[in-house]
Amino acid sequence: MLKKSANVRTHQGRRAPDQQGFLSLITGSFSTPAGDNPTVAMVEAAYKHHHLNARYLNCEVAPQALGDAVRGARAMGWIGFNCSMPHKVSVIEYLDGLGSSASLIGAVNCVVRRGTSYIGENTDGKGFLTALRTVADPAGKELVLFGAGGAARAIAVEVALAGASSITVVNRNPTRGSELVALLNEKTPARADLVRWDRPYRIPETVSIVVNATSIGLSPDLAGRLDLDLQSLRPGLVVADVIANPPRTCLLRDAEARGCIVLDGLGMLVNQGVIGIQYWTGIEPDPAVMRATLEGLFAL
Ligand code: NDP
């Protein structure tokens, strides 16, 4: 006999489409290359755990096919989807609106169907913030942020809106760095400044939280190290890395050896997935199930 699926409400309190019989809720991801993206395993583990008749389809979508992919999702009634590289900015032209932080960040990684509209959200920074709050509240704190790309922009905007007092952006490319600093100074309450990263960086003693939002250390760059004066990593400093694969980067190992409180990139990955599932289905998925799935994949 067929089991009737869970009765699902969206986060806005509206009832999601009936999930009876053979009709699943459809979500997924559009990116290229898509083959190494573990999100499908993490999200489907949550769907299974919560007995949701829902699927997450990891789709390889070339830049020139993105418009057709979004039109296809609309035609098939997808309840939402993630966008990853290289579509986080280009997807905006195919959407009906943006959430407030996605609009500030200028990039979308999560599209949510609300009524008949597809609305772009950015859950990268929100996921990071949720993970960060398990070890430190950024309100009133000074941060150092390495990087000024998409992940750095999302993190910087969310920690600024969460009340960080100042953010020092340390980036190799000064143009990219100053664009992020200008965005923070003009559109958020945080004070921001730029340090051009052309020598080993020393963390000032007034700083409480350090974030690596560059791709240094991402597999296969396992020995990748930030150009950083390790002596300036002091006990009690919070050091967070966005790199999820591998979760234990050289930065986190160096920081742990010097008594810092460390936070790996799995927390951000899991929590952006949690927020996406909340947006799409209205359920509160269990982050532990999602993290355990990723740890199994990365053989931790
Ligand atoms: P981008 O390409 O937009 O930005 C990359 C950033 O890294 C730039 O600031 C770039 O500096 C800097 N960078 C790269 N290599 C070096 C180097 N050798 N030395 C100094 N700086 C360097 O990428 P994203 O921001 O989208 O992603 C960054 C990382 O974040 C990726 O590894 C991704 O896996 C991770 N990520 C993790 C997520 C999670 O959930 N855990 C979510 C999203 C991303 P410059 O401007 O000078 O070129």
PDB file of C-alpha atoms in Angstrom, residues 6 19 32 35 40 53 58 70 94 101 108 135 140 174 180 187 193 196 198 206 209 279 296-297 300:
ATOM      1  CA  ALA A   6       3.945  14.389   5.174  1.00  0.00           C
ATOM      2  CA  GLN A  19       2.442  15.059  -2.187  1.00  0.00           C
ATOM      3  CA  THR A  32      28.761  23.515 -14.342  1.00  0.00           C
ATOM      4  CA  GLY A  35      29.769  16.352 -10.963  1.00  0.00           C
ATOM      5  CA  VAL A  40      22.332  16.354  -3.727  1.00  0.00           C
ATOM      6  CA  ASN A  53       8.189  12.875  -1.139  1.00  0.00           C
ATOM      7  CA  ASN A  58      21.865  17.859  -9.655  1.00  0.00           C
ATOM      8  CA  VAL A  70      14.861  28.083 -15.447  1.00  0.00           C
ATOM      9  CA  TYR A  94      15.375  35.022 -15.289  1.00  0.00           C
ATOM     10  CA  SER A 101      20.359  40.230   1.187  1.00  0.00           C
ATOM     11  CA  VAL A 108      21.667  34.302  -5.866  1.00  0.00           C
ATOM     12  CA  VAL A 135      31.031  29.496  18.427  1.00  0.00           C
ATOM     13  CA  GLY A 140      30.129  44.339  18.037  1.00  0.00           C
ATOM     14  CA  PRO A 174      42.573  45.458  -5.039  1.00  0.00           C
ATOM     15  CA  LEU A 180      33.348  44.869  -1.547  1.00  0.00           C
ATOM     16  CA  LYS A 187      24.938  49.702   2.335  1.00  0.00           C
ATOM     17  CA  ASP A 193      38.609  48.773   5.006  1.00  0.00           C
ATOM     18  CA  ARG A 196      46.043  44.650  -0.321  1.00  0.00           C
ATOM     19  CA  ASP A 198      50.929  41.260  -1.127  1.00  0.00           C
ATOM     20  CA  THR A 206      41.734  43.797  18.384  1.00  0.00           C
ATOM     21  CA  ILE A 209      37.060  36.557  14.173  1.00  0.00           C
ATOM     22  CA  TYR A 279      12.450  28.027   2.198  1.00  0.00           C
ATOM     23  CA  GLY A 296      30.560  10.018   5.198  1.00  0.00           C
ATOM     24  CA  LEU A 297      31.292  11.326   1.699  1.00  0.00           C
ATOM     25  CA  LEU A 300      35.942  11.726   8.096  1.00  0.00           C
TER      26      LEU A 300
END
